[in-house]
Coordinates of N, CA and C in Angstrom, one line a residue:
Chain A
G1 N 93.0 103.0 89.1 CA 94.1 102.3 88.7 C 94.6 101.3 89.8
A2 N 95.6 100.5 89.4 CA 96.1 99.5 90.4 C 97.0 100.1 91.4
G3 N 97.6 101.2 91.1 CA 98.6 101.9 92.0 C 98.2 103.2 92.4
V4 N 99.2 103.8 93.1 CA 99.0 105.2 93.5 C 99.6 106.1 92.5
S5 N 98.9 107.0 91.9 CA 99.4 107.9 90.8 C 99.6 109.3 91.3
Q6 N 100.8 109.9 91.0 CA 101.1 111.2 91.4 C 101.4 112.0 90.2
S7 N 101.0 113.3 90.2 CA 101.3 114.2 89.1 C 101.4 115.6 89.6
P8 N 102.3 116.3 88.9 CA 103.2 115.8 87.8 C 104.3 115.0 88.3
S9 N 105.1 114.3 87.5 CA 106.3 113.6 88.0 C 107.4 114.5 88.3
N10 N 107.5 115.5 87.6 CA 108.5 116.6 87.8 C 107.9 118.0 87.7
K11 N 108.4 118.8 88.5 CA 107.9 120.2 88.5 C 109.0 121.2 88.8
V12 N 109.3 122.1 87.9 CA 110.3 123.1 88.2 C 109.4 124.5 88.3
T13 N 109.7 125.2 89.4 CA 109.0 126.4 89.7 C 110.0 127.4 90.1
E14 N 109.5 128.7 89.9 CA 110.3 129.9 90.4 C 110.0 130.1 91.9
K15 N 111.1 130.5 92.5 CA 110.9 130.9 93.9 C 109.8 132.0 94.0
G16 N 108.9 131.6 95.1 CA 107.8 132.6 95.3 C 106.5 132.2 94.6
K17 N 106.5 131.3 93.7 CA 105.3 130.8 93.1 C 104.6 129.7 93.9
D18 N 103.3 129.5 93.7 CA 102.6 128.5 94.4 C 102.6 127.2 93.4
V19 N 102.6 126.0 94.1 CA 102.5 124.9 93.4 C 101.5 123.9 93.9
E20 N 100.9 123.1 93.1 CA 99.9 122.0 93.6 C 100.4 120.7 93.1
L21 N 100.5 119.7 94.0 CA 100.8 118.4 93.7 C 99.7 117.5 93.9
R22 N 99.5 116.6 93.0 CA 98.2 115.7 93.1 C 98.6 114.3 93.3
C23 N 97.6 113.6 94.1 CA 97.8 112.3 94.4 C 96.5 111.5 94.1
D24 N 96.5 110.5 93.3 CA 95.3 109.6 93.2 C 95.6 108.3 93.8
P25 N 94.9 108.1 94.9 CA 95.2 106.9 95.8 C 94.5 105.7 95.1
I26 N 94.8 104.5 95.7 CA 94.1 103.3 95.3 C 92.7 103.3 95.7
S27 N 91.9 103.0 94.8 CA 90.4 103.0 94.9 C 90.0 102.2 96.2
G28 N 89.2 102.9 97.0 CA 88.7 102.2 98.2 C 89.6 102.4 99.5
H29 N 90.9 102.9 99.3 CA 91.6 103.1 100.5 C 91.2 104.5 101.1
T30 N 91.0 104.4 102.5 CA 90.6 105.6 103.2 C 91.8 106.4 103.7
A31 N 92.9 105.7 103.9 CA 94.1 106.3 104.5 C 95.0 106.9 103.4
L32 N 95.4 108.1 103.4 CA 96.3 108.8 102.5 C 97.3 109.6 103.2
Y33 N 98.6 109.4 102.9 CA 99.7 110.1 103.5 C 100.5 110.8 102.5
W34 N 101.1 112.0 103.0 CA 102.1 112.7 102.2 C 103.4 112.7 103.0
Y35 N 104.5 112.5 102.3 CA 105.8 112.6 102.8 C 106.7 113.4 101.8
R36 N 107.8 113.9 102.3 CA 108.8 114.5 101.3 C 110.1 113.9 101.7
Q37 N 111.0 113.9 100.7 CA 112.3 113.4 100.8 C 113.3 114.3 100.0
S38 N 114.1 115.0 100.9 CA 115.1 115.8 100.3 C 116.3 115.0 99.8
L39 N 117.0 115.6 98.9 CA 118.1 114.7 98.2 C 119.0 114.1 99.3
G40 N 119.2 112.8 99.2 CA 120.1 112.1 100.1 C 119.6 111.9 101.5
Q41 N 118.3 112.3 101.8 CA 117.8 112.2 103.1 C 116.7 111.2 103.2
G42 N 116.2 111.0 104.4 CA 115.1 110.0 104.7 C 113.8 110.6 104.4
L43 N 112.7 109.9 104.6 CA 111.4 110.4 104.3 C 110.9 111.1 105.6
E44 N 110.3 112.3 105.3 CA 109.8 113.2 106.3 C 108.3 113.2 106.3
F45 N 107.6 112.8 107.3 CA 106.1 112.7 107.3 C 105.6 114.2 107.3
L46 N 104.6 114.4 106.5 CA 104.0 115.7 106.4 C 102.5 115.7 106.9
I47 N 101.6 114.9 106.4 CA 100.2 114.9 106.7 C 99.6 113.6 106.4
Y48 N 98.5 113.2 107.1 CA 97.8 112.1 106.6 C 96.3 112.3 106.8
F49 N 95.5 111.7 106.0 CA 94.1 111.7 106.0 C 93.5 110.3 106.3
Q50 N 92.5 110.2 107.1 CA 91.9 108.9 107.3 C 90.3 109.2 107.3
G51 N 89.8 108.7 106.2 CA 88.3 108.8 106.0 C 87.9 110.2 106.3
N52 N 86.8 110.5 107.1 CA 86.2 111.7 107.3 C 86.8 112.5 108.6
S53 N 87.8 111.7 109.3 CA 88.4 112.3 110.4 C 89.2 113.5 110.0
A54 N 89.5 114.4 111.0 CA 90.3 115.5 110.8 C 91.7 115.1 110.5
P55 N 92.4 115.7 109.5 CA 93.7 115.1 109.1 C 94.7 115.4 110.2
D56 N 95.8 114.6 110.2 CA 97.0 114.9 111.1 C 98.0 115.6 110.4
K57 N 98.0 116.9 110.7 CA 98.9 117.8 110.0 C 100.2 118.1 110.8
S58 N 100.6 117.3 111.6 CA 101.7 117.5 112.6 C 103.0 117.6 111.9
G59 N 103.1 117.1 110.7 CA 104.4 117.1 110.0 C 104.6 118.3 109.0
L60 N 103.7 119.1 108.8 CA 103.7 120.2 107.9 C 104.7 121.2 108.5
P61 N 105.8 121.5 107.6 CA 106.9 122.3 108.1 C 106.5 123.8 108.3
S62 N 105.5 124.3 107.6 CA 105.2 125.7 107.8 C 103.8 126.0 107.3
D63 N 103.2 127.2 107.6 CA 101.9 127.5 107.1 C 101.8 127.7 105.6
R64 N 102.9 127.6 104.9 CA 102.9 127.7 103.5 C 102.4 126.4 102.9
F65 N 102.4 125.4 103.7 CA 102.1 124.1 103.2 C 100.6 123.7 103.7
S66 N 99.8 123.1 102.7 CA 98.5 122.7 103.1 C 98.1 121.5 102.2
A67 N 97.2 120.8 102.6 CA 96.6 119.7 101.8 C 95.2 119.6 102.0
E68 N 94.5 119.1 101.0 CA 93.1 118.7 101.1 C 92.9 117.4 100.4
R69 N 91.8 116.8 100.8 CA 91.4 115.5 100.1 C 89.8 115.6 99.8
T70 N 89.6 115.7 98.6 CA 88.2 116.0 98.2 C 87.5 114.6 98.0
G71 N 86.2 114.5 98.5 CA 85.5 113.3 98.3 C 86.2 112.0 98.8
G72 N 87.1 112.1 99.7 CA 87.7 110.9 100.3 C 88.6 110.2 99.3
S73 N 89.0 110.9 98.1 CA 89.7 110.2 97.2 C 91.0 111.0 96.8
V74 N 91.0 111.8 95.8 CA 92.1 112.5 95.3 C 92.5 113.6 96.4
S75 N 93.9 113.7 96.5 CA 94.4 114.7 97.4 C 95.3 115.7 96.7
T76 N 95.3 116.9 97.2 CA 96.2 117.9 96.6 C 97.1 118.5 97.7
L77 N 98.4 118.6 97.6 CA 99.3 119.2 98.4 C 99.6 120.5 97.9
T78 N 99.4 121.6 98.5 CA 99.7 123.0 98.0 C 100.8 123.5 98.7
I79 N 101.8 124.1 98.0 CA 102.9 124.9 98.7 C 102.9 126.2 98.2
Q80 N 102.7 127.2 99.1 CA 102.5 128.6 98.6 C 103.9 129.4 98.8
R81 N 104.1 130.3 97.9 CA 105.3 131.1 98.0 C 106.6 130.2 98.2
T82 N 106.8 129.3 97.2 CA 107.8 128.3 97.3 C 109.2 128.9 97.5
Q83 N 110.0 128.1 98.3 CA 111.3 128.5 98.6 C 112.3 127.4 98.1
Q84 N 113.5 127.7 97.9 CA 114.5 126.8 97.4 C 114.6 125.5 98.4
E85 N 114.4 125.7 99.6 CA 114.5 124.5 100.5 C 113.3 123.6 100.4
D86 N 112.3 124.1 99.6 CA 111.1 123.2 99.5 C 111.5 122.2 98.4
S87 N 112.6 122.3 97.6 CA 113.0 121.3 96.7 C 113.2 120.0 97.3
A88 N 112.4 119.0 96.7 CA 112.4 117.6 97.2 C 111.5 116.7 96.4
V89 N 111.5 115.5 96.8 CA 110.6 114.6 96.1 C 109.4 114.5 97.1
Y90 N 108.2 114.7 96.6 CA 107.0 114.6 97.4 C 106.3 113.3 97.2
L91 N 106.2 112.4 98.2 CA 105.6 111.1 98.0 C 104.2 111.0 98.6
C92 N 103.4 110.3 98.0 CA 102.0 110.1 98.5 C 101.9 108.6 98.7
A93 N 101.3 108.2 99.8 CA 101.0 106.8 100.1 C 99.6 106.6 100.3
S94 N 99.1 105.5 99.8 CA 97.7 105.0 100.0 C 97.8 103.7 100.7
S95 N 97.4 103.8 102.0 CA 97.7 102.6 102.9 C 99.2 102.2 102.9
L96 N 99.5 101.1 102.4 CA 100.8 100.7 102.4 C 101.6 100.9 101.2
T97 N 100.9 101.4 100.2 CA 101.5 101.6 98.9 C 101.9 103.0 98.6
F98 N 103.1 103.2 98.2 CA 103.6 104.5 97.8 C 103.5 104.8 96.3
G99 N 103.4 106.0 95.9 CA 103.5 106.4 94.5 C 105.0 106.6 94.2
S100 N 105.2 107.1 93.0 CA 106.6 107.3 92.6 C 107.0 108.7 92.9
G101 N 106.2 109.5 93.4 CA 106.6 110.9 93.8 C 106.5 111.9 92.8
T102 N 106.5 113.2 93.2 CA 106.7 114.3 92.3 C 108.0 115.0 92.8
R103 N 108.9 115.2 91.9 CA 110.2 115.9 92.1 C 110.0 117.3 91.9
L104 N 110.0 118.1 93.0 CA 109.8 119.5 92.9 C 111.3 120.2 92.9
T105 N 111.5 121.1 92.0 CA 112.7 121.9 92.0 C 112.3 123.4 92.0
V106 N 112.7 124.1 93.0 CA 112.5 125.5 93.1 C 113.7 126.3 92.7
V107 N 113.7 127.1 91.6 CA 114.9 127.8 91.2 C 114.7 129.3 91.4
Chain B
D1 N 105.6 106.5 118.5 CA 106.1 105.3 117.9 C 107.5 105.0 118.5
A2 N 107.8 103.7 118.7 CA 109.1 103.4 119.2 C 110.1 103.6 118.1
K3 N 111.4 103.8 118.6 CA 112.5 104.0 117.7 C 113.1 102.7 117.4
T4 N 113.7 102.7 116.1 CA 114.5 101.5 115.7 C 115.9 101.9 115.5
T5 N 116.8 100.9 115.6 CA 118.2 101.0 115.3 C 118.6 100.0 114.2
Q6 N 119.2 100.5 113.2 CA 119.6 99.6 112.1 C 121.1 100.0 111.7
P7 N 121.9 99.0 111.2 CA 123.2 99.3 110.8 C 123.1 100.3 109.6
T8 N 124.0 101.1 109.5 CA 124.0 102.1 108.4 C 124.1 101.4 107.0
S9 N 125.0 100.5 106.9 CA 125.2 99.9 105.6 C 125.6 98.3 105.9
M10 N 125.3 97.6 104.8 CA 125.7 96.1 104.8 C 125.9 95.8 103.4
D11 N 126.6 94.6 103.2 CA 126.6 94.1 101.8 C 126.6 92.6 101.9
C12 N 126.3 92.0 100.8 CA 126.2 90.6 100.7 C 126.4 90.2 99.2
A13 N 126.8 88.9 99.0 CA 127.1 88.5 97.7 C 125.7 88.0 97.0
E14 N 125.7 88.3 95.8 CA 124.6 87.8 95.0 C 124.3 86.3 95.1
G15 N 123.0 86.0 95.3 CA 122.7 84.6 95.5 C 122.7 84.1 96.9
R16 N 123.4 84.8 97.7 CA 123.4 84.5 99.2 C 122.2 85.2 99.9
A17 N 121.9 84.7 101.1 CA 121.0 85.3 101.9 C 121.4 86.6 102.5
A18 N 120.6 87.6 102.5 CA 120.9 88.9 103.2 C 120.0 88.9 104.4
N19 N 120.7 89.2 105.5 CA 120.0 89.2 106.8 C 120.2 90.6 107.4
L20 N 119.1 91.4 107.4 CA 119.2 92.7 107.9 C 118.6 92.9 109.3
P21 N 119.4 93.2 110.3 CA 118.9 93.3 111.7 C 118.2 94.7 112.0
C22 N 117.4 94.6 113.0 CA 116.8 95.8 113.5 C 116.5 95.7 115.0
N23 N 117.0 96.6 115.7 CA 116.6 96.7 117.2 C 115.5 97.7 117.4
H24 N 114.6 97.1 118.3 CA 113.4 98.0 118.7 C 113.1 97.7 120.1
S25 N 114.1 98.0 121.0 CA 113.9 97.4 122.3 C 112.8 98.1 123.1
T26 N 112.3 99.2 122.7 CA 111.2 99.9 123.4 C 109.8 99.7 122.8
I27 N 109.7 98.7 121.9 CA 108.5 98.4 121.3 C 107.4 98.1 122.3
S28 N 106.1 98.6 122.1 CA 105.1 98.2 122.9 C 104.3 97.0 122.5
G29 N 103.5 96.4 123.3 CA 102.9 95.1 122.9 C 102.0 95.1 121.7
N30 N 101.5 96.3 121.4 CA 100.6 96.4 120.2 C 101.2 97.1 119.1
E31 N 102.5 97.2 119.0 CA 103.1 97.8 117.8 C 103.6 96.8 117.0
Y32 N 103.5 97.0 115.7 CA 103.9 96.1 114.6 C 105.3 96.5 114.1
V33 N 105.9 95.5 113.5 CA 107.3 95.8 112.9 C 107.0 95.8 111.3
Y34 N 107.4 96.9 110.7 CA 107.2 97.0 109.3 C 108.6 97.1 108.6
W35 N 108.7 96.5 107.3 CA 109.9 96.7 106.6 C 109.5 97.3 105.2
Y36 N 110.2 98.3 104.8 CA 110.1 98.8 103.5 C 111.5 98.9 102.9
R37 N 111.5 99.0 101.6 CA 112.8 99.3 100.9 C 112.6 100.4 99.9
Q38 N 113.7 101.1 99.6 CA 113.7 102.2 98.6 C 114.8 102.0 97.7
I39 N 114.5 101.6 96.4 CA 115.5 101.5 95.4 C 115.7 103.0 94.8
H40 N 116.9 103.3 94.5 CA 117.3 104.6 94.0 C 116.3 105.2 93.1
S41 N 115.9 106.4 93.5 CA 115.0 107.2 92.6 C 113.6 106.6 92.4
Q42 N 113.1 105.7 93.4 CA 111.8 105.2 93.4 C 111.2 105.5 94.7
G43 N 109.8 105.3 94.7 CA 109.1 105.5 96.0 C 109.4 104.2 96.9
P44 N 109.2 104.4 98.2 CA 109.3 103.1 99.1 C 108.4 102.1 98.7
Q45 N 108.9 100.8 98.8 CA 108.2 99.7 98.5 C 107.9 98.9 99.8
Y46 N 106.7 98.5 100.0 CA 106.4 97.7 101.1 C 106.9 96.3 101.0
I47 N 107.5 95.7 102.1 CA 108.0 94.3 102.0 C 107.2 93.4 102.8
I48 N 107.1 93.7 104.0 CA 106.5 92.7 105.0 C 106.2 93.4 106.3
H49 N 105.3 92.8 107.1 CA 105.2 93.4 108.4 C 104.7 92.1 109.3
G50 N 104.9 92.4 110.7 CA 104.4 91.4 111.6 C 104.3 91.9 113.0
L51 N 103.7 91.1 113.8 CA 103.4 91.5 115.3 C 104.3 90.7 116.2
K52 N 104.2 89.5 116.2 CA 105.0 88.6 117.0 C 105.5 87.3 116.3
N53 N 104.6 86.8 115.5 CA 105.0 85.6 114.8 C 105.8 85.9 113.6
N54 N 106.7 85.0 113.2 CA 107.5 85.0 112.0 C 106.5 85.1 110.8
E55 N 106.9 85.9 109.9 CA 106.1 86.0 108.7 C 107.0 85.8 107.4
T56 N 106.3 85.2 106.4 CA 107.1 85.0 105.1 C 106.1 85.4 104.0
N57 N 106.6 86.0 103.0 CA 105.9 86.2 101.7 C 106.9 86.0 100.5
E58 N 106.3 86.4 99.4 CA 107.2 86.1 98.2 C 108.5 86.9 98.1
M59 N 108.5 87.9 98.9 CA 109.7 88.8 98.9 C 110.8 88.4 99.9
A60 N 110.3 88.1 101.1 CA 111.2 88.0 102.3 C 110.6 87.3 103.4
S61 N 111.4 87.0 104.4 CA 110.9 86.5 105.7 C 111.2 87.5 106.8
L62 N 110.4 87.5 107.7 CA 110.6 88.4 108.9 C 110.6 87.5 110.2
I63 N 111.8 87.6 110.8 CA 112.0 86.8 112.1 C 112.0 87.8 113.3
I64 N 111.0 87.6 114.2 CA 110.9 88.6 115.3 C 111.3 87.8 116.6
T65 N 112.1 88.2 117.4 CA 112.5 87.5 118.5 C 111.4 87.4 119.5
E66 N 111.5 86.5 120.4 CA 110.4 86.1 121.4 C 110.0 87.4 122.2
D67 N 111.1 88.1 122.7 CA 110.8 89.3 123.4 C 110.5 90.5 122.6
R68 N 110.5 90.3 121.3 CA 110.1 91.5 120.3 C 111.0 92.6 120.3
K69 N 112.2 92.4 120.9 CA 113.0 93.7 121.0 C 113.9 93.7 119.8
S70 N 113.9 92.8 118.9 CA 114.6 92.9 117.7 C 114.0 92.0 116.6
S71 N 114.4 92.3 115.3 CA 113.9 91.5 114.3 C 114.9 91.4 113.2
T72 N 114.7 90.5 112.3 CA 115.7 90.4 111.1 C 114.8 90.1 109.9
L73 N 115.1 90.9 108.9 CA 114.6 90.7 107.5 C 115.5 89.8 106.7
I74 N 115.0 88.8 106.2 CA 115.8 87.9 105.4 C 115.4 87.9 103.9
L75 N 116.3 88.2 103.1 CA 116.1 88.0 101.6 C 116.8 86.8 101.3
P76 N 116.2 85.7 101.0 CA 116.8 84.4 100.9 C 117.8 84.2 99.8
H77 N 117.7 84.9 98.7 CA 118.6 84.7 97.6 C 118.7 86.1 96.9
A78 N 119.6 86.9 97.5 CA 119.7 88.3 97.1 C 120.2 88.4 95.6
T79 N 119.6 89.4 95.0 CA 119.9 89.6 93.6 C 120.5 91.2 93.5
L80 N 121.0 91.5 92.4 CA 121.6 92.8 92.2 C 120.5 93.9 92.4
R81 N 119.2 93.4 92.0 CA 118.1 94.4 92.1 C 117.6 94.6 93.5
D82 N 118.2 93.8 94.4 CA 117.8 94.0 95.8 C 118.7 95.1 96.5
T83 N 119.6 95.6 95.8 CA 120.4 96.8 96.3 C 119.4 98.0 96.5
A84 N 119.4 98.4 97.8 CA 118.3 99.4 98.2 C 118.6 99.9 99.6
V85 N 117.9 100.9 100.0 CA 117.9 101.2 101.5 C 116.7 100.5 102.1
Y86 N 116.9 99.8 103.1 CA 115.8 99.0 103.7 C 115.5 99.6 105.2
Y87 N 114.3 99.9 105.3 CA 113.8 100.7 106.5 C 112.9 99.8 107.4
C88 N 113.3 99.7 108.7 CA 112.6 99.0 109.7 C 111.8 100.0 110.6
I89 N 110.5 99.8 110.7 CA 109.7 100.8 111.3 C 108.8 100.1 112.2
V90 N 108.5 100.6 113.5 CA 107.5 100.1 114.3 C 106.4 101.1 114.4
S91 N 105.2 100.6 114.4 CA 104.0 101.4 114.4 C 102.8 100.7 115.0
L92 N 101.9 101.5 115.5 CA 100.7 100.9 116.0 C 99.8 100.5 114.9
R93 N 100.2 100.8 113.6 CA 99.4 100.6 112.5 C 99.3 99.0 112.2
G94 N 98.3 98.5 112.3 CA 98.2 97.0 112.1 C 97.3 96.5 111.0
L95 N 96.4 97.4 110.6 CA 95.4 97.0 109.5 C 95.9 97.6 108.3
M96 N 95.4 97.1 107.2 CA 95.8 97.7 105.8 C 95.5 99.1 105.7
D97 N 94.4 99.5 106.3 CA 93.9 100.9 106.0 C 93.7 101.6 107.3
S98 N 94.4 101.3 108.3 CA 94.3 102.0 109.6 C 95.1 103.3 109.6
S99 N 95.0 104.0 110.7 CA 95.2 105.4 110.6 C 96.5 105.8 111.3
Y100 N 97.5 105.0 111.5 CA 98.7 105.4 112.2 C 99.8 105.5 111.2
K101 N 100.4 106.6 111.3 CA 101.5 107.0 110.3 C 102.8 106.3 110.6
L102 N 103.5 106.0 109.5 CA 104.8 105.3 109.6 C 105.9 106.5 109.6
I103 N 106.7 106.3 110.7 CA 107.8 107.3 110.7 C 109.2 106.6 110.3
F104 N 109.8 107.0 109.2 CA 110.9 106.4 108.6 C 112.2 107.0 109.3
G105 N 113.2 106.1 109.6 CA 114.5 106.4 110.1 C 115.4 106.5 108.9
S106 N 116.7 106.2 109.2 CA 117.7 106.3 108.2 C 117.8 105.1 107.4
G107 N 117.5 103.9 107.9 CA 117.5 102.6 107.2 C 118.9 102.1 107.1
T108 N 119.0 100.9 106.4 CA 120.2 100.3 106.1 C 120.5 100.2 104.6
R109 N 121.6 100.7 104.1 CA 121.9 100.7 102.7 C 122.5 99.4 102.4
L110 N 121.8 98.5 101.7 CA 122.3 97.1 101.4 C 122.8 97.2 100.0
L111 N 124.1 96.7 99.9 CA 124.7 96.6 98.6 C 124.8 95.1 98.2
V112 N 124.3 94.6 97.2 CA 124.4 93.3 96.8 C 125.6 93.2 95.7
R113 N 126.6 92.5 96.0 CA 127.8 92.4 95.1 C 127.7 91.3 94.1
P114 N 128.1 91.5 93.0 CA 128.1 90.4 91.8 C 128.9 89.2 92.3

């Protein structure tokens, strides 16, 4: 597609469950970034992928968070054993373009 | 990445130019200045970026001082839809698909008044 697609757009999950968030980047872009934004806060960098290089995971807040990018295209951000403080909008960027995000609510 | 300083909030009248300042006094010679904005409940939107020359596109103009320690984003004819948080970021990232992350600060909340 022409833009960055993220799914689902909204996700409500129970505390302790695992969630997977998906990002479809712009075709041909080798750089992919994940950020999160808590309510009323700025964007917090989580992780980025650049081609076949090892990802920069320096922003991941805990070992419950992981991400992978298969075939240099689609990326999945996984949060294990979700906590209420994980509630936020998770944004994916393909080069300079951001998606609309996934709003995660942990209840 | 160098830090930036922006006013917390600004306002301007609809139809007038909005001039958003940004200080980046510790910018290094190969760091670019990026501007993004975020309209409520949407993902950040890229506006413009530059290294040392002034830049203009269909959305805005970017004026970078000669010493590169500050810049101004200019929205020439602000509309109500330009109400958003505007982020000024400096980064080594200079190519469309290069591998340096953008670190967002708190930005400037611009309110365009009718």
